[in-house]
Each structure stands twice: as C-alpha cells, then as structure tokens.
Tab-separated table of C-alpha atoms in Angstrom:
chain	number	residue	atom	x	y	z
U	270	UNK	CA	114.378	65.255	113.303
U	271	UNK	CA	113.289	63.257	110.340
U	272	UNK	CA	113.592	66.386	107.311
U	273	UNK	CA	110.260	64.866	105.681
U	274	UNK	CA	108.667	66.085	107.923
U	275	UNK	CA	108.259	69.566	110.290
U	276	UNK	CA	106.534	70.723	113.212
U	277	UNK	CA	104.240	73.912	113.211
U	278	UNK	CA	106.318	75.538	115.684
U	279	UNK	CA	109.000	75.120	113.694
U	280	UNK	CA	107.640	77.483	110.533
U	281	UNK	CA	105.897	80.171	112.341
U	282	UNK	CA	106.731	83.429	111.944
U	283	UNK	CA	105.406	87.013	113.954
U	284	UNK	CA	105.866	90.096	112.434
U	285	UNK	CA	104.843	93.742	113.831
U	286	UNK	CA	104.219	96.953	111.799
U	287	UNK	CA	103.714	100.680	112.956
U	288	UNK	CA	100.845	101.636	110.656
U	289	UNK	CA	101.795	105.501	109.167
U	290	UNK	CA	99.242	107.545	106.981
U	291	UNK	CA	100.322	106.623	104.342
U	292	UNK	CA	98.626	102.987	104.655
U	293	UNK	CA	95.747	104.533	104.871
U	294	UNK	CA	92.361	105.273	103.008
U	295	UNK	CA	90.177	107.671	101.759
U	296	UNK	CA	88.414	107.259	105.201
U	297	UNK	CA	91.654	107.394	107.224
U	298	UNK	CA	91.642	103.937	107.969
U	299	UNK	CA	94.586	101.785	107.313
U	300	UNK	CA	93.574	100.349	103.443
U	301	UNK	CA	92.745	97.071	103.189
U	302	UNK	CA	94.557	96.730	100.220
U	303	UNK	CA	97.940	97.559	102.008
U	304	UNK	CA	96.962	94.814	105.158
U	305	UNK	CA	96.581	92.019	102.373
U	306	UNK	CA	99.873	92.694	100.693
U	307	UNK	CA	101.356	92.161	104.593
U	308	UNK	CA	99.857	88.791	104.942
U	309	UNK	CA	100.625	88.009	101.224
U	310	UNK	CA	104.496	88.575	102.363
U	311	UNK	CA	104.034	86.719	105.820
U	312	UNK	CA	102.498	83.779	104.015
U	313	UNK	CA	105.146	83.871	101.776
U	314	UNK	CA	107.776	83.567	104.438
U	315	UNK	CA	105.680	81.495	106.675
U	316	UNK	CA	105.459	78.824	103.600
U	317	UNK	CA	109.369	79.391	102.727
U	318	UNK	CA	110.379	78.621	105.728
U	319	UNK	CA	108.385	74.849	106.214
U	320	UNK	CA	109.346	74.508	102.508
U	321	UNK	CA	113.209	75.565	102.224
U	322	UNK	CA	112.113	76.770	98.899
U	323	UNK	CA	110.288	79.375	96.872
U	324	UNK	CA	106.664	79.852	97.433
U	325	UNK	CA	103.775	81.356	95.004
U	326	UNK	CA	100.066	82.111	95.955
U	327	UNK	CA	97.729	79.921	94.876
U	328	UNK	CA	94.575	81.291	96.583
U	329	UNK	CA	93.643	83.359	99.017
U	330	UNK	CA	90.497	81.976	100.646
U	331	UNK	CA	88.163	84.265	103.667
U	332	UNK	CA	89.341	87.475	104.127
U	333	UNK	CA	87.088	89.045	106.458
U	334	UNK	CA	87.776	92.111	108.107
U	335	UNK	CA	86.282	92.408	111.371
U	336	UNK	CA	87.566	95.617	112.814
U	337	UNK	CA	89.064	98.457	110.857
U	338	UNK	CA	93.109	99.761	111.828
U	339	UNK	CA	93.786	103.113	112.920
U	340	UNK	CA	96.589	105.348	112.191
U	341	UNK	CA	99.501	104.996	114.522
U	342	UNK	CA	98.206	101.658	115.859
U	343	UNK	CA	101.082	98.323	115.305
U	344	UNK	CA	99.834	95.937	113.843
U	345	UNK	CA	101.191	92.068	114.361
U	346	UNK	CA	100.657	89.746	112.179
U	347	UNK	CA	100.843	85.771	113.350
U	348	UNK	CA	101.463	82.777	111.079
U	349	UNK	CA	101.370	79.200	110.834
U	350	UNK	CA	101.130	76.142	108.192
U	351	UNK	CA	97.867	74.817	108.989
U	352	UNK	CA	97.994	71.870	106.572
U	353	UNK	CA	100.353	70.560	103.619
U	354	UNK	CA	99.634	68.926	100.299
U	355	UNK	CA	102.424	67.343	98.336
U	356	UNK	CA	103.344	70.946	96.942
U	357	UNK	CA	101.156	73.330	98.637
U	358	UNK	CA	100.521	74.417	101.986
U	359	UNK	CA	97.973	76.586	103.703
U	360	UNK	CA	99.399	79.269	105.778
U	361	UNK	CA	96.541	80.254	108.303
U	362	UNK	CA	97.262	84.209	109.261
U	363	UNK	CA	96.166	86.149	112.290
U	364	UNK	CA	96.029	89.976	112.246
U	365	UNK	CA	95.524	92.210	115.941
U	366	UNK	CA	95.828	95.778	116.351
U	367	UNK	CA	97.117	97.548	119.372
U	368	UNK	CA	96.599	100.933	120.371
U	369	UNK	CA	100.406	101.432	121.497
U	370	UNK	CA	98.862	104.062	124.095
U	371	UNK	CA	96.690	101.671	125.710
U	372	UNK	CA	97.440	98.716	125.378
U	373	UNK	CA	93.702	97.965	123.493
U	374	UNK	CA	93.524	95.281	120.861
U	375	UNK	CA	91.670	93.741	118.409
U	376	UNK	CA	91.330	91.337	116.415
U	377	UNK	CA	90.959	92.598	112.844
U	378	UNK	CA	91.345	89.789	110.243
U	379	UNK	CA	91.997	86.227	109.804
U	380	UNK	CA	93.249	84.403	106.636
U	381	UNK	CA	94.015	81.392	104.670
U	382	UNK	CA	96.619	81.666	102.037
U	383	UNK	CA	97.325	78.691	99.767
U	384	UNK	CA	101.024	78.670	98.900
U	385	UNK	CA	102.893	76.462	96.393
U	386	UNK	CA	106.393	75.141	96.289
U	387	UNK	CA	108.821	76.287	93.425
U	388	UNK	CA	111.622	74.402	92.861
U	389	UNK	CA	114.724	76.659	91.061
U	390	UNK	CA	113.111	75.761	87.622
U	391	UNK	CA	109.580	77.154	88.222
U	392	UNK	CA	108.420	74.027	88.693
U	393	UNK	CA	106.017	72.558	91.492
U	394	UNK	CA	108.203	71.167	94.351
U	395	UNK	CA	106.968	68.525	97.349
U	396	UNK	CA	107.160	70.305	100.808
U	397	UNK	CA	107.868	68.594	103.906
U	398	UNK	CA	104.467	66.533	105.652
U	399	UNK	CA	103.627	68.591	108.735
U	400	UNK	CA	103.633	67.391	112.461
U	401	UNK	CA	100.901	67.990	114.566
U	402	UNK	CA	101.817	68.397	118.186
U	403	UNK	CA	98.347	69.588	120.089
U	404	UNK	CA	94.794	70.054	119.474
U	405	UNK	CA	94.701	73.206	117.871
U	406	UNK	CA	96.992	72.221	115.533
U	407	UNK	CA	94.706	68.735	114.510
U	408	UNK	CA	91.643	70.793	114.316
U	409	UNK	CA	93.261	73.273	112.387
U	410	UNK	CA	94.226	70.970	109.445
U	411	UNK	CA	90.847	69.246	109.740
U	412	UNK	CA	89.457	72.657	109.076
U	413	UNK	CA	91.966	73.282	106.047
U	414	UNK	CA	90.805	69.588	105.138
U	415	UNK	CA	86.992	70.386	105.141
U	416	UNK	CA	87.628	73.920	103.064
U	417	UNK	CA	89.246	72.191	100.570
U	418	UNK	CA	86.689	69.030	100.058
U	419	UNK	CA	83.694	71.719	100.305
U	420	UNK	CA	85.961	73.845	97.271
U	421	UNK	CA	86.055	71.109	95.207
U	422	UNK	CA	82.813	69.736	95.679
U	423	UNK	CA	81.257	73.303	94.660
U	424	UNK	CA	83.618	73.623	91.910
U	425	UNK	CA	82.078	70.181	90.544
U	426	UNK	CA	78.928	71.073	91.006
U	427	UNK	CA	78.708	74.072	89.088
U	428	UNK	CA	81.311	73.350	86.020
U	429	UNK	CA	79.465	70.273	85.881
U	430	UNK	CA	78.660	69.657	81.917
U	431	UNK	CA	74.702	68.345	83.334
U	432	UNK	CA	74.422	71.845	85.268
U	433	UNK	CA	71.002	73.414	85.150
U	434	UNK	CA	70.024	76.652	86.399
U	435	UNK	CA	66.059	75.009	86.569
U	436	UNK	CA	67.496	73.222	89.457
U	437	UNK	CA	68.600	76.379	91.679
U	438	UNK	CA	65.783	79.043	90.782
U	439	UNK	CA	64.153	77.962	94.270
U	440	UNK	CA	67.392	78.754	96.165
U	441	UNK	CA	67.303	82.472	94.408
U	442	UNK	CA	64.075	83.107	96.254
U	443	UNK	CA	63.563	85.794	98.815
U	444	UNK	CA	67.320	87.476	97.936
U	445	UNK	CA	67.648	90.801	96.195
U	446	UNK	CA	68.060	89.313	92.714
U	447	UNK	CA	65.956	89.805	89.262
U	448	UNK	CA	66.493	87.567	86.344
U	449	UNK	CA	66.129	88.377	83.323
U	450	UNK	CA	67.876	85.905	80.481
U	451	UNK	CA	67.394	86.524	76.839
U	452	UNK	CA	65.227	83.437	75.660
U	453	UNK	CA	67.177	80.717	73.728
C-alpha cells in the first residue's frame, strides 16, 4: 500500500473502561470532565496511529452529552479519522455505555477532535491523505468538510474589521437577552 496514503480501517482504535467512583460527580454520575480526558487520549492515539507521529489538540468541536454514565457501567470508546488536512486530522469519537448486568446500552456522546501532526522538533508535520472505502466513510469527511467551511465562514464574519452589531439586533429578538452598552 502506497504510505501517502491510509485507509480508515487501518487507524481505528476501540478502547473499554470499567467506570469506578471515583470518575464520578457530585451527583454520582461519571464526570464529564473525566469522559473528555478519555476521548482526548483516544484521539490522540487514533491520530498517532494514521500519522506515525506525535499528535496535539487543536480543537475540540460538539461535545454533547446525551445520556449520563453510571457507576460500574464500561464504557467503550470507538475511533476513527474522519478527514485529513495536510497536518491535521479530525478524529470522529463514539462513546456507549453498557450496563455489564444487562447487557443495556447507550449511546452517551459523540465527538470531533482536531489533531495536529508534530514532527520531533515541535513543528507541524504532513499526515498521510486518507482512503475512503464505503459510504459512511465519504459522508463522514463531507461532514468534517462542511464543519470546517461553516467555522471559517463564521469566524470571518464576526472578526470581520466592517462588523456591526446594527446588523444582528433583529436576530437577538425573542431570546432571553438584555442589552445594555455604555453609549460611545
């Protein structure tokens, strides 16, 4: 196989964690703090692995969780580049619980971590292009593709040097907000 370039398959990684009390919260829950430090170190290893190099996080972009973790439940984390730059990657993450005297699971988070190549030197490194060998894995870059035009695109908009806020008062209507700017 051509080294420029790697499959999906060929990067992804599972891991699988017995979640103790001392993960958890105030509320007995399994902190959300601790769960994002997990995928932090599967993205890491996920991107290290496509790469062959050292890997730093850029960004971290939608973490929503959807159901909390329990005590005593494992927890398995999936996963996978979803799309490469020249340097950086984005490591798309998976999260499911499992009541291990059950058998019940849910689906409690998914991710997108931006990672970036490090050469030896600290220096940005290019990563191998990515090959795409179903559906999933097309719509899943187009998906990493739209995030990061809509990213940029916002990021214009509103560090643009023309930016007025007389042009988005109208938005601000009808949501819980009161403003109050000194006058200049």
């Amino acid at each position: 196989m051509d080294k420029k370039f790697k499959t999906v398959d060929s990067s992804r990684i599972s891991i699988s964690q017995l979640m103790q009390p001392s993960h958890s919260n105030f509320g007995g829950k399994i902190h959300g703090g601790y769960v994002l430090s997990l995928m932090d170190e599967i993205a890491f290893a996920c991107a290290s692995k496509h790469s062959e190099t050292y890997c730093v996080t850029a960004s971290v972009n939608t973490v929503d969780f959807l159901n909390p973790i329990e005590v005593g439940e494992l927890v398995t984390m999936k996963a996978s580049v979803n799309y490469v730059g020249r340097t950086s990657m984005v490591i798309g993450i998976r999260v499911v619980s499992e009541n291990i005297r059950t058998g019940e699971t849910n689906h409690c988070n998914s991710s997108y971590f931006t990672m970036v190549a490090k050469d030896d030197d600290g220096n940005t490194t290019q990563v191998p292009g990515l090959i795409l060998n179903d559906k999933i894995e097309v719509k899943r870059f187009l998906k990493s593709l739209k995030r990061i035009k809509n990213h940029y695109a916002r990021q214009e908009e509103f560090d643009h040097e023309d930016f007025s806020l007389e042009n988005y008062i109208e938005d601000l209507e009808g949501h819980r907000v009161k403003i109050e700017l000194p006058d200049c």
